[in-house]
mmCIF file of N, CA and C in Angstrom:
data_model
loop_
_atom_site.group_PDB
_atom_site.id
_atom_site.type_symbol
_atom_site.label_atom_id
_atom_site.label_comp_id
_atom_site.label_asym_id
_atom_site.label_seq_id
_atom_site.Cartn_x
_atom_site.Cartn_y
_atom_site.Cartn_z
ATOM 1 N N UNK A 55 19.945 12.800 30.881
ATOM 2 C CA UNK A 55 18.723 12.672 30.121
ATOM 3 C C UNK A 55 19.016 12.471 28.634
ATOM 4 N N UNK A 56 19.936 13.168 27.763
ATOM 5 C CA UNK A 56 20.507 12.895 26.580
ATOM 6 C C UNK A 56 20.870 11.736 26.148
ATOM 7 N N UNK A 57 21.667 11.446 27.369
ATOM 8 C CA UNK A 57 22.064 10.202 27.002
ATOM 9 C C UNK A 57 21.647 8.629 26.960
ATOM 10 N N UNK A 58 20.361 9.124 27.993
ATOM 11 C CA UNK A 58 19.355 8.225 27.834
ATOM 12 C C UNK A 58 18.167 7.847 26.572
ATOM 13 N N UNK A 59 18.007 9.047 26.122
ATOM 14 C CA UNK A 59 17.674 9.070 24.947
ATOM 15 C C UNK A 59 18.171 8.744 23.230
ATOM 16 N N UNK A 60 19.694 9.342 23.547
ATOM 17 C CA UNK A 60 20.444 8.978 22.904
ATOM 18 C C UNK A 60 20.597 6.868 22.729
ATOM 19 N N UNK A 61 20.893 6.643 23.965
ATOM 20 C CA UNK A 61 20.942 5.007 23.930
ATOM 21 C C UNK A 61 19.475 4.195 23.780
ATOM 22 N N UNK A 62 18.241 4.712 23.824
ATOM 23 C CA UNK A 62 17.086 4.466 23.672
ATOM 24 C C UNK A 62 16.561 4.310 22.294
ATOM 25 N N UNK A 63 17.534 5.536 21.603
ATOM 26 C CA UNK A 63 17.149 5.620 20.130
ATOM 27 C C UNK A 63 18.008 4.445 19.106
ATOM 28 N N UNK A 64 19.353 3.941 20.118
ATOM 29 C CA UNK A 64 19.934 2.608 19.529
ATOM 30 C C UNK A 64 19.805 1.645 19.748
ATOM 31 N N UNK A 65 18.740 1.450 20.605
ATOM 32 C CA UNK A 65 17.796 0.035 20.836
ATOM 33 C C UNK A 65 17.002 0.560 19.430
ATOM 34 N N UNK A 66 16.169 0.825 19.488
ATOM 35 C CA UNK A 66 15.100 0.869 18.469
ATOM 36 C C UNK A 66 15.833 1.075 17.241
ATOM 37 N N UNK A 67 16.953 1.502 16.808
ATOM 38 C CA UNK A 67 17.542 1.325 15.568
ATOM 39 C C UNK A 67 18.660 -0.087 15.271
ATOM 40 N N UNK A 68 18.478 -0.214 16.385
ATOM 41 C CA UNK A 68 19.146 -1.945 16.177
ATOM 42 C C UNK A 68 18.450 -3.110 16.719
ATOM 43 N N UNK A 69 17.072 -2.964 16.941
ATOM 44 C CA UNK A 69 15.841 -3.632 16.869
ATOM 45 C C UNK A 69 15.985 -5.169 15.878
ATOM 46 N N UNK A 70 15.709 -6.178 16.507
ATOM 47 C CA UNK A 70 15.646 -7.340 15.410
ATOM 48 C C UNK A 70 14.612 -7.198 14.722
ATOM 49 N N UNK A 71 13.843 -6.855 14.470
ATOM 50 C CA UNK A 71 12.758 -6.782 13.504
ATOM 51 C C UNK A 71 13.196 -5.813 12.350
ATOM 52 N N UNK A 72 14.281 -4.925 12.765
ATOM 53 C CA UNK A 72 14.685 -3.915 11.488
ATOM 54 C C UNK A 72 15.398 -4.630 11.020
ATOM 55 N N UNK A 73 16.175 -5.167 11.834
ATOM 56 C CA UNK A 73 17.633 -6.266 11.085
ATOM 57 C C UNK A 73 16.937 -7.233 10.013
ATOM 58 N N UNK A 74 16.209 -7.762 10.261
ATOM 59 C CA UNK A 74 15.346 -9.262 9.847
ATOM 60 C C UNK A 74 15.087 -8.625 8.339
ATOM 61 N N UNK A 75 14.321 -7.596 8.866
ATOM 62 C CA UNK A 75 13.733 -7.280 6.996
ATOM 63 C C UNK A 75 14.414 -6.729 6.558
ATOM 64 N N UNK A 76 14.994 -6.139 6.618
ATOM 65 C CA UNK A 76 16.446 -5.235 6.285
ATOM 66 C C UNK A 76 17.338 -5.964 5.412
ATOM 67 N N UNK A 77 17.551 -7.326 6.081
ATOM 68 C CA UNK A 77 18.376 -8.230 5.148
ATOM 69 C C UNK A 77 17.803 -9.163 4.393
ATOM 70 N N UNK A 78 16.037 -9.282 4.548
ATOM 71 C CA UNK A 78 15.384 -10.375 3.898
ATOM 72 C C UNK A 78 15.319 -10.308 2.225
ATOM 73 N N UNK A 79 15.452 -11.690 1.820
ATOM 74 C CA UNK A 79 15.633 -11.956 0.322
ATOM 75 C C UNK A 79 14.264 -11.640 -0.453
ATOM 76 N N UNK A 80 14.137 -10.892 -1.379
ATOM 77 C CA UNK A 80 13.088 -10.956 -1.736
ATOM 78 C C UNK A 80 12.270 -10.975 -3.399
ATOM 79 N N UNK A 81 11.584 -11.911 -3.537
ATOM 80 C CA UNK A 81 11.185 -12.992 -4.535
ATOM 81 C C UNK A 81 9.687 -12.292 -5.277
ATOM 82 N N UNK A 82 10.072 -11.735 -6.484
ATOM 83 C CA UNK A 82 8.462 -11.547 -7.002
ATOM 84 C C UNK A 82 7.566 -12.813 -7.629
ATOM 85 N N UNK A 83 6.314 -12.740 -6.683
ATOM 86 C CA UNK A 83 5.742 -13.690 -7.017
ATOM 87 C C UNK A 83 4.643 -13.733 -7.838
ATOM 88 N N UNK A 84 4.187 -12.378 -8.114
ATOM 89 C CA UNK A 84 3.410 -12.148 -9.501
ATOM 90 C C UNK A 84 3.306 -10.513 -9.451
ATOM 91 N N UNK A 85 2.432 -10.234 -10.986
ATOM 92 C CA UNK A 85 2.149 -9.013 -11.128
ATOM 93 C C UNK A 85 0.631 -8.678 -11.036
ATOM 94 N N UNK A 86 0.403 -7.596 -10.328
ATOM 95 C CA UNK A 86 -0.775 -7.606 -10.061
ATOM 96 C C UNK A 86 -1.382 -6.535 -10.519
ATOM 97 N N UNK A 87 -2.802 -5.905 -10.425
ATOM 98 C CA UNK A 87 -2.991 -4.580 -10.598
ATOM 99 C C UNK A 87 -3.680 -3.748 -9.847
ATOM 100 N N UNK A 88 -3.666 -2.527 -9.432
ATOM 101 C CA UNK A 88 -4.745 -1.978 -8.778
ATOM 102 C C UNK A 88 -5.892 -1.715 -9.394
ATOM 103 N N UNK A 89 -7.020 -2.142 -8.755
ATOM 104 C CA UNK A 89 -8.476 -1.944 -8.706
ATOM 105 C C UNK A 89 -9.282 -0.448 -8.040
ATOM 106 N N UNK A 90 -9.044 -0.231 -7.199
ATOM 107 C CA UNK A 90 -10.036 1.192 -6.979
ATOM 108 C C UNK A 90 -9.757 2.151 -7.459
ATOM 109 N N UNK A 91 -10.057 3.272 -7.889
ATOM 110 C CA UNK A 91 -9.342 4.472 -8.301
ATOM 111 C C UNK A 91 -8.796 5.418 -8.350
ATOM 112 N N UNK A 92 -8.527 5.382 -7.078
ATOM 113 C CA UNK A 92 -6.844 6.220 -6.165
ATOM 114 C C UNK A 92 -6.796 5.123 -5.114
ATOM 115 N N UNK A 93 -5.985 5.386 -4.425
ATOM 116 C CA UNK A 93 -4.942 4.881 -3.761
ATOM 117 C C UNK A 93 -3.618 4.772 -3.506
ATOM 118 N N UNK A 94 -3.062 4.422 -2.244
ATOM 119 C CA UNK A 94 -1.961 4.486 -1.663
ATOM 120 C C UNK A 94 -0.772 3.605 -1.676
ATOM 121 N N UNK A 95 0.223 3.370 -1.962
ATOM 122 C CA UNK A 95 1.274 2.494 -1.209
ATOM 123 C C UNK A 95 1.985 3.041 -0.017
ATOM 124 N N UNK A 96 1.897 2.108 1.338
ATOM 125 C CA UNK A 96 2.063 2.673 2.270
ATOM 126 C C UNK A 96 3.721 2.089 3.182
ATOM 127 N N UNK A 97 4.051 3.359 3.955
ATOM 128 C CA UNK A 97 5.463 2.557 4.615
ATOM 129 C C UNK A 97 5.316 1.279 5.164
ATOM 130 N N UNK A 98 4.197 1.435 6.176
ATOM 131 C CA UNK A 98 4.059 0.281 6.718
ATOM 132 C C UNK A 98 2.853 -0.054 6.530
ATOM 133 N N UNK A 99 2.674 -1.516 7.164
ATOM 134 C CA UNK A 99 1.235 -2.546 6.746
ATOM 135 C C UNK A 99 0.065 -2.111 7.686
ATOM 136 N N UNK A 100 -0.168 -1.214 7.258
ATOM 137 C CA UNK A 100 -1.340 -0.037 8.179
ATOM 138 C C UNK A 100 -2.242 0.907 7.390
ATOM 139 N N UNK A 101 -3.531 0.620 6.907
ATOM 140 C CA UNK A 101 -4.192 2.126 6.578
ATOM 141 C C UNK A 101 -3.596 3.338 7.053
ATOM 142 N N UNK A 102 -3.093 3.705 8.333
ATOM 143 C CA UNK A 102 -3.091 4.941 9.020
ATOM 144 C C UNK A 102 -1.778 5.083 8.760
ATOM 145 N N UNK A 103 -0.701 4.761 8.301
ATOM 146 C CA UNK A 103 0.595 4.642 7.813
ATOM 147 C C UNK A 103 0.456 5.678 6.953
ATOM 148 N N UNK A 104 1.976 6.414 6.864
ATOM 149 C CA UNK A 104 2.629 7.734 5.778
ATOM 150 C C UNK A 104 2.355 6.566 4.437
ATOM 151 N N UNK A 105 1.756 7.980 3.346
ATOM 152 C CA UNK A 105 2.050 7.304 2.051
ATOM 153 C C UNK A 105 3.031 7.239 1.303
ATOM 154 N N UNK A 106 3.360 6.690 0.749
ATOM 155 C CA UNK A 106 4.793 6.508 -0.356
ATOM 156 C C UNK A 106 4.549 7.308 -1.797
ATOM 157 N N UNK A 107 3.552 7.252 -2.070
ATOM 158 C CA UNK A 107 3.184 7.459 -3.586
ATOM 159 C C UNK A 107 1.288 7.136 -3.374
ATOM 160 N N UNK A 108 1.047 7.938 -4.704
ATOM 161 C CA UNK A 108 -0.775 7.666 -5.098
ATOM 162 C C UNK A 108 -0.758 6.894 -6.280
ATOM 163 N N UNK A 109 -1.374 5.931 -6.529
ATOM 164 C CA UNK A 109 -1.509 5.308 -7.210
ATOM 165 C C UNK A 109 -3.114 4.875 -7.840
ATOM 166 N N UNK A 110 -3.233 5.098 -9.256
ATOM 167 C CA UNK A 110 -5.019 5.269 -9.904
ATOM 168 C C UNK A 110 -5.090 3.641 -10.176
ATOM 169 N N UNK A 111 -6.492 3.252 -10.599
ATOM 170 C CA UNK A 111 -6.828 2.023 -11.122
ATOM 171 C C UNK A 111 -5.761 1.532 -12.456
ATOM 172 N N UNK A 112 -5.955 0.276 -12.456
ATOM 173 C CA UNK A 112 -5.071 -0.566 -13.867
ATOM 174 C C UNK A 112 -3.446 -0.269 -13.247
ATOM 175 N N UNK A 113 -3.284 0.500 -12.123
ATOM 176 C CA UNK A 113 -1.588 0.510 -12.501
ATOM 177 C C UNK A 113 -1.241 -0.546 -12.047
ATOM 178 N N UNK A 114 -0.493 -1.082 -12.872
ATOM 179 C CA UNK A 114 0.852 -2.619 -12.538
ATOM 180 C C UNK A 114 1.428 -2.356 -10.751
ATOM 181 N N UNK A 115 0.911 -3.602 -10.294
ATOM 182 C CA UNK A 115 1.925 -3.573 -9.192
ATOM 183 C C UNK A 115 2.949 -5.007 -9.015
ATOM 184 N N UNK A 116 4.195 -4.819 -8.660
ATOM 185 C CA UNK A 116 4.615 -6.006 -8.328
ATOM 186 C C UNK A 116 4.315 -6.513 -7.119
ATOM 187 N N UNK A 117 3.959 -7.575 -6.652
ATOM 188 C CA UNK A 117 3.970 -8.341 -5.191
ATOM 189 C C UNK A 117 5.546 -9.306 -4.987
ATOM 190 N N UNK A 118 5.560 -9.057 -4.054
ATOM 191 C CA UNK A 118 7.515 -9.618 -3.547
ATOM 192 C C UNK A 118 6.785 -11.287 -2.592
ATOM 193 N N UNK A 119 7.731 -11.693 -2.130
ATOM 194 C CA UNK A 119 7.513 -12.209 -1.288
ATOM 195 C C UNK A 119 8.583 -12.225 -0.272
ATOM 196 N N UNK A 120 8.942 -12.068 0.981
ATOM 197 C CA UNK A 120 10.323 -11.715 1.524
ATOM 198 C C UNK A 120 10.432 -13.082 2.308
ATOM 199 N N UNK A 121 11.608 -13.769 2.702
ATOM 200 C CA UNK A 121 12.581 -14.654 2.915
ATOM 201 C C UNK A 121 13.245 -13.863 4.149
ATOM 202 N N UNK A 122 13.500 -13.683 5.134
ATOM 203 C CA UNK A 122 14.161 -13.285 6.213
ATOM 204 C C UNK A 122 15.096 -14.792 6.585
ATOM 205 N N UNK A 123 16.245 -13.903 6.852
ATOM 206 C CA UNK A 123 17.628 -15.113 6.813
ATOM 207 C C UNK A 123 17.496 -16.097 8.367
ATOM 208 N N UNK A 124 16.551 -15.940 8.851
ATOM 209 C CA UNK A 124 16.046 -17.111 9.646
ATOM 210 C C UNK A 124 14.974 -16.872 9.442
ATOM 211 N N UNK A 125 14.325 -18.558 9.315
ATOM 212 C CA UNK A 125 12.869 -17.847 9.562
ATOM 213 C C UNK A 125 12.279 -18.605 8.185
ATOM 214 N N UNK A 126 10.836 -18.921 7.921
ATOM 215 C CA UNK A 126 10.184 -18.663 6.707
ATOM 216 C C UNK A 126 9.521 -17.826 5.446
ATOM 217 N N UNK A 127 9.202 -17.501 4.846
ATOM 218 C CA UNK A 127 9.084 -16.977 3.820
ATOM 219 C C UNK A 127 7.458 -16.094 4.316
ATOM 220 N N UNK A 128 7.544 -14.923 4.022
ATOM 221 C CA UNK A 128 6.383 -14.379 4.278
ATOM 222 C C UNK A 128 5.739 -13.508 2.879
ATOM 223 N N UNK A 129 4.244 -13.939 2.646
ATOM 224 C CA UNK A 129 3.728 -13.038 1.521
ATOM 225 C C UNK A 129 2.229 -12.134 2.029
ATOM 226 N N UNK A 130 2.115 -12.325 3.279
ATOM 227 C CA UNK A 130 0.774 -11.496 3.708
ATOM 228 C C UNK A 130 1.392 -10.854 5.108
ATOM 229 N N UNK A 131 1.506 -9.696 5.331
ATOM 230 C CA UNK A 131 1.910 -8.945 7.073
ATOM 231 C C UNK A 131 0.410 -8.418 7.160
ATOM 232 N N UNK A 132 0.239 -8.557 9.045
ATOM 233 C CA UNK A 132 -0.843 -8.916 9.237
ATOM 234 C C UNK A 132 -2.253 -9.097 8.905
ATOM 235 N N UNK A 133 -2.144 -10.100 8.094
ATOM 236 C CA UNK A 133 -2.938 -11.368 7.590
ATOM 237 C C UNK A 133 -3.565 -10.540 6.194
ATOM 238 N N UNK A 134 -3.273 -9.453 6.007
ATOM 239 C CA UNK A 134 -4.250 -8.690 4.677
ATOM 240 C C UNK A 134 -3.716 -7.712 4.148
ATOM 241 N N UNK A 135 -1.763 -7.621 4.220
ATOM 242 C CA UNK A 135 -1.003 -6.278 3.622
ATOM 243 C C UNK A 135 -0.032 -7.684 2.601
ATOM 244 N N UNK A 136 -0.184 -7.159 1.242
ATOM 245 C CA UNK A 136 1.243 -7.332 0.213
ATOM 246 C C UNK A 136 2.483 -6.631 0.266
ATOM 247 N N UNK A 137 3.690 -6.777 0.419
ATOM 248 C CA UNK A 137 4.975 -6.123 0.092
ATOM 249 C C UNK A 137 4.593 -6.015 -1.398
ATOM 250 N N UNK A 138 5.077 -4.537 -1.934
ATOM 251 C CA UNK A 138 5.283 -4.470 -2.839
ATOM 252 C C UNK A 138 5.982 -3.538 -3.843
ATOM 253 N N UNK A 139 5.940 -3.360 -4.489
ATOM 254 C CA UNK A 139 6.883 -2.184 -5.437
ATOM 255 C C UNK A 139 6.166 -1.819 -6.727
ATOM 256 N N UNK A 140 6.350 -0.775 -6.779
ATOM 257 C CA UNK A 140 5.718 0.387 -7.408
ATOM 258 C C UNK A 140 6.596 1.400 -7.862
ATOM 259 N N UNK A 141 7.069 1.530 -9.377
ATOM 260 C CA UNK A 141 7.953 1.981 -9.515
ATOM 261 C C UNK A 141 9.105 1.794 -8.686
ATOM 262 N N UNK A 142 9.668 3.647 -8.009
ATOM 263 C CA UNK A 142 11.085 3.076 -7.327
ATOM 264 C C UNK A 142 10.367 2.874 -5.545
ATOM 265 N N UNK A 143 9.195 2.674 -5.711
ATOM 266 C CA UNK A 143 8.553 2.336 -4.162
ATOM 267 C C UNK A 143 8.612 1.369 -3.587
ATOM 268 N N UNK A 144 8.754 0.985 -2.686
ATOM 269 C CA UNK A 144 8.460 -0.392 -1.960
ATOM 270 C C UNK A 144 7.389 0.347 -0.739
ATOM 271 N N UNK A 145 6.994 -1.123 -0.761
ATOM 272 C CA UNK A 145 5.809 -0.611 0.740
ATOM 273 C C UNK A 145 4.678 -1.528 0.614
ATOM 274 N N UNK A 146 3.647 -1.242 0.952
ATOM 275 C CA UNK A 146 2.772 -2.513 1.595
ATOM 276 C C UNK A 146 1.188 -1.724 0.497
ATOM 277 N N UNK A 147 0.289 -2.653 0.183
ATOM 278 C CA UNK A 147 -0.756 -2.562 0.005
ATOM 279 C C UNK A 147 -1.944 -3.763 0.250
ATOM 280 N N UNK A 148 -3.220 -3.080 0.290
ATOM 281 C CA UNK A 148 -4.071 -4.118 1.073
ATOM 282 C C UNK A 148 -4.244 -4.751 -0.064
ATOM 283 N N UNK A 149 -4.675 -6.580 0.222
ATOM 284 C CA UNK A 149 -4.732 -7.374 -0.695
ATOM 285 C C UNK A 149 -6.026 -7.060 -1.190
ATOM 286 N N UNK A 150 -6.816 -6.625 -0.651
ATOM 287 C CA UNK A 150 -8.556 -6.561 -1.196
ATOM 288 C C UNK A 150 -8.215 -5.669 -2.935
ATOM 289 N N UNK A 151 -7.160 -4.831 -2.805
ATOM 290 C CA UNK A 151 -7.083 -3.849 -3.743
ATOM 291 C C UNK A 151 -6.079 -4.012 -4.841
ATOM 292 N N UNK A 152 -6.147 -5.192 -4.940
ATOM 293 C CA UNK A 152 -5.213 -6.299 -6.016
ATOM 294 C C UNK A 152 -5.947 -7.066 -6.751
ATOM 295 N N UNK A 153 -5.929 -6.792 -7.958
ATOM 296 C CA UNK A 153 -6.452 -7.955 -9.012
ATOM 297 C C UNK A 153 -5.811 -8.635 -9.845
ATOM 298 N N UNK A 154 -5.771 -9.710 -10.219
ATOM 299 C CA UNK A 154 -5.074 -10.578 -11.372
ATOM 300 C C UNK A 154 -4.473 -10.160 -12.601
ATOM 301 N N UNK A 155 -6.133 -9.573 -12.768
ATOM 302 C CA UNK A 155 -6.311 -8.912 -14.567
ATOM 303 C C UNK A 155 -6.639 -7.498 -14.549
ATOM 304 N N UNK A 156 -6.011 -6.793 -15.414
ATOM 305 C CA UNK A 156 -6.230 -5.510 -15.549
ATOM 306 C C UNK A 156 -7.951 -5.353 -15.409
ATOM 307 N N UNK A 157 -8.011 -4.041 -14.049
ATOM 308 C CA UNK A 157 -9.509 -3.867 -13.813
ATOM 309 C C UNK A 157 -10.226 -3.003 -15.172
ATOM 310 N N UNK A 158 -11.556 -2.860 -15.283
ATOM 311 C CA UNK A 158 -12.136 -1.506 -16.104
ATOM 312 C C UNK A 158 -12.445 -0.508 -14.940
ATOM 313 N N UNK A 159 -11.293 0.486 -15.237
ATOM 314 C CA UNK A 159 -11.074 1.303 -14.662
ATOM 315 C C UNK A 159 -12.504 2.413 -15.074
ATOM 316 N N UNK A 160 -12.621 3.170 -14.306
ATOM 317 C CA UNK A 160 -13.377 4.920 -14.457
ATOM 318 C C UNK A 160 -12.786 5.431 -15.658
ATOM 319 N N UNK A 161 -11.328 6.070 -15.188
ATOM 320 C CA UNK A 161 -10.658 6.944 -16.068
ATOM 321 C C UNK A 161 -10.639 5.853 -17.953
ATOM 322 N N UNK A 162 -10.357 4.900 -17.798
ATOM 323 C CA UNK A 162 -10.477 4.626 -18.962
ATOM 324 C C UNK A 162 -12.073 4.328 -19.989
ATOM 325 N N UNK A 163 -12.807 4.185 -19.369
ATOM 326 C CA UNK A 163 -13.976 4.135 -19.620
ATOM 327 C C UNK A 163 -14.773 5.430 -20.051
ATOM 328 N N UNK A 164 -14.483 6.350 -19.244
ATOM 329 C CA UNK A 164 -14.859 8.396 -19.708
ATOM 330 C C UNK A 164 -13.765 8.939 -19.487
ATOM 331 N N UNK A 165 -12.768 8.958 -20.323
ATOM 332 C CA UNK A 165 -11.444 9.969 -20.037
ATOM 333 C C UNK A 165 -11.627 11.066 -20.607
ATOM 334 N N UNK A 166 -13.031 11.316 -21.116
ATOM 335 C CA UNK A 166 -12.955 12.695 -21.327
ATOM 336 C C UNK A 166 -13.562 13.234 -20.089
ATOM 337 N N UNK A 167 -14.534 12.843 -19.704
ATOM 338 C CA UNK A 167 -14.977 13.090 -18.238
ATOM 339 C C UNK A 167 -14.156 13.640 -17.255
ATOM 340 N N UNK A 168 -13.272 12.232 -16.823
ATOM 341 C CA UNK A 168 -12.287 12.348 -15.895
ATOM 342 C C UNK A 168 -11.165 13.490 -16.107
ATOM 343 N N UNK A 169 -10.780 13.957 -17.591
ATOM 344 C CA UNK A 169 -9.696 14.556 -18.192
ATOM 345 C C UNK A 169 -10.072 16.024 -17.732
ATOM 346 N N UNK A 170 -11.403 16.311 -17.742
ATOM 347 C CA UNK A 170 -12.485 17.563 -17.762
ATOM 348 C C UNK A 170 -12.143 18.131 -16.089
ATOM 349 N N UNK A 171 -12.030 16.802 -14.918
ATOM 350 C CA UNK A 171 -12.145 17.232 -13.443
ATOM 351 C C UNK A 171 -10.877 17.853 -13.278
ATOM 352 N N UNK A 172 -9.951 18.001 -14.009
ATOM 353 C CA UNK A 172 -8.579 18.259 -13.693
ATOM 354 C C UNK A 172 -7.561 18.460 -12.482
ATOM 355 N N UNK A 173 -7.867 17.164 -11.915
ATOM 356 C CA UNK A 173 -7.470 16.659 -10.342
ATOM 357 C C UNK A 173 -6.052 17.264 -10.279
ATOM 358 N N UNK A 174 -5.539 17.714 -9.316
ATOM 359 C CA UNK A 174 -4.480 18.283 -9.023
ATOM 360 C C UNK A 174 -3.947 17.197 -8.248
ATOM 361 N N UNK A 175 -2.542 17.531 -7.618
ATOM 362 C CA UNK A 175 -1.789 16.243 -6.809
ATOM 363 C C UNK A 175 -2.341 16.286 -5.311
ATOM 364 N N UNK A 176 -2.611 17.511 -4.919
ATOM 365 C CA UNK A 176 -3.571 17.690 -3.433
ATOM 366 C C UNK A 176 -4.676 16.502 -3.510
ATOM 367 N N UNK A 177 -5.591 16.561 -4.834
ATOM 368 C CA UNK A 177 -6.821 16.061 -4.568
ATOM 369 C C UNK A 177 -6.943 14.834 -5.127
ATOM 370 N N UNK A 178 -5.936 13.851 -5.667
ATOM 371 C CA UNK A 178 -5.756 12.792 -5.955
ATOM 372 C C UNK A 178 -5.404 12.188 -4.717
ATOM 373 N N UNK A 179 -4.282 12.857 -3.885
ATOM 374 C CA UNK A 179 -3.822 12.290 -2.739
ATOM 375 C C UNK A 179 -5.043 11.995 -1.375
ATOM 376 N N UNK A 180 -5.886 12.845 -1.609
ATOM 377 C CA UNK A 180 -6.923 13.277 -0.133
ATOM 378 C C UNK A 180 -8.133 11.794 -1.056
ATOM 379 N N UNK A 181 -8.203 11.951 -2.126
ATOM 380 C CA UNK A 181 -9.111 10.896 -2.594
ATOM 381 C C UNK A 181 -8.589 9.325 -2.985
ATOM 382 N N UNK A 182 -7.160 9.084 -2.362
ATOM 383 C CA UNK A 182 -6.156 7.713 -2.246
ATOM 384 C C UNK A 182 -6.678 7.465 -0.626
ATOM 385 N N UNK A 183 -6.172 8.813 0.300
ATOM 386 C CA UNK A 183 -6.586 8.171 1.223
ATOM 387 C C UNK A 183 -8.111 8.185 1.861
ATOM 388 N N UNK A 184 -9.385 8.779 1.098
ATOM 389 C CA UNK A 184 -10.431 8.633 1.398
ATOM 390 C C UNK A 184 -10.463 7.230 1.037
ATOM 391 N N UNK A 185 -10.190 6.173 -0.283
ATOM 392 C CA UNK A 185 -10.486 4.517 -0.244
ATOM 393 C C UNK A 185 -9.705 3.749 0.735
ATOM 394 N N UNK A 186 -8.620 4.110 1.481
ATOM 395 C CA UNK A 186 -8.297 3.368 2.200
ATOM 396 C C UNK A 186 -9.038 3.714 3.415
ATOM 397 N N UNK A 187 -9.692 4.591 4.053
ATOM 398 C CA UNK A 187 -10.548 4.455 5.328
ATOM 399 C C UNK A 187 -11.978 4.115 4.758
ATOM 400 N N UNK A 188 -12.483 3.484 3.163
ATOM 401 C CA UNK A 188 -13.404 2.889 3.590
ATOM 402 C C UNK A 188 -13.426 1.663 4.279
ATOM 403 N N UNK A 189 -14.646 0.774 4.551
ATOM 404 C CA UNK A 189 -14.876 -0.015 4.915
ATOM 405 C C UNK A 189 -16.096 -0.996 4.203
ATOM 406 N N UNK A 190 -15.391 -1.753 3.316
ATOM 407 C CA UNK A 190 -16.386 -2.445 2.098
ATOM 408 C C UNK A 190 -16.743 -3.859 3.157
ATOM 409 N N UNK A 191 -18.033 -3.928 2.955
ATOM 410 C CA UNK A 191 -18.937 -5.387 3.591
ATOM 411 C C UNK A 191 -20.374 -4.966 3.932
ATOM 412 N N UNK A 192 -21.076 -5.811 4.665
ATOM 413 C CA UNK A 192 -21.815 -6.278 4.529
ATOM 414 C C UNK A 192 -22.637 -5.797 6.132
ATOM 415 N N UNK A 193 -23.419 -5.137 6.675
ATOM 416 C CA UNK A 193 -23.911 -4.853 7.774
ATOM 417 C C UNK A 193 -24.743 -6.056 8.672
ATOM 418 N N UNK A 194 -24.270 -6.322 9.762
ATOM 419 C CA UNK A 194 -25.409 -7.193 10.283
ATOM 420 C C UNK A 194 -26.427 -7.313 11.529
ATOM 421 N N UNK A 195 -26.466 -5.728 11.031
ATOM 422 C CA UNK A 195 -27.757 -5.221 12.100
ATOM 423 C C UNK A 195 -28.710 -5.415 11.380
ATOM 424 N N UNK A 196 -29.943 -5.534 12.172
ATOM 425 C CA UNK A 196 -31.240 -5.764 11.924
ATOM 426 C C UNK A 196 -32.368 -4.741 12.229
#
């Protein structure tokens, strides 16, 4: 049984999909910024994914684009996550939550306000991942 497990766990760690990105080249293709006012960078290209770091409105993000040594060049994983880096982070964020130009943030607009709530790291983190399980659009019930 060990040893089945044991050899089970070196399929999945020598997986081509780990290899691929593992060695893929990777190209920044602009700087971007975050827009909502917490949020996540995540391991993988998933809302429900471990976070890496919290991240508030206006912060600088880089977007990569990765090159896998066969293969073409990829800048969106499934169809609506950026690679990106964040400080010493790498990891994925949703494109909806990327802007061009520095947003007008909350905190900069009433920082005495915001300065006053004196958010701790618990409640910055629980309010990163309350914006990633919203769901912004448009209803089309009647």
């Amino acid at each position: 049984m060990k040893k089945a497990i044991s050899i089970l766990f070196l399929i999945l760690l020598l997986s081509p999909t780990q290899t691929v990105w593992g060695k893929a080249k990777k190209d920044m293709i602009r700087l971007s910024y975050f827009r909502p006012i917490f949020g996540h960078v995540h391991r993988n290209p998933s809302k429900y994914s471990s976070s890496l770091t919290t991240i508030s409105c206006g912060h600088p993000v880089k977007v990569y684009k990765l090159t896998p040594t066969k293969g073409r060049a990829v800048t969106l994983f499934n169809k609506v996550w950026h690679y990106v880096k964040v400080g010493p982070y790498e990891g994925y964020i949703d494109k909806k939550y990327l802007a061009s130009s520095k947003p007008n943030c909350f905190q900069d607009r009433y920082p005495k306000f915001f300065d006053s709530l004196e958010l701790d790291l618990t409640e910055l983190y629980y309010w990163g991942r309350l914006y990633d399980q919203y769901v912004f659009g448009k209803s089309r019930v009647r």
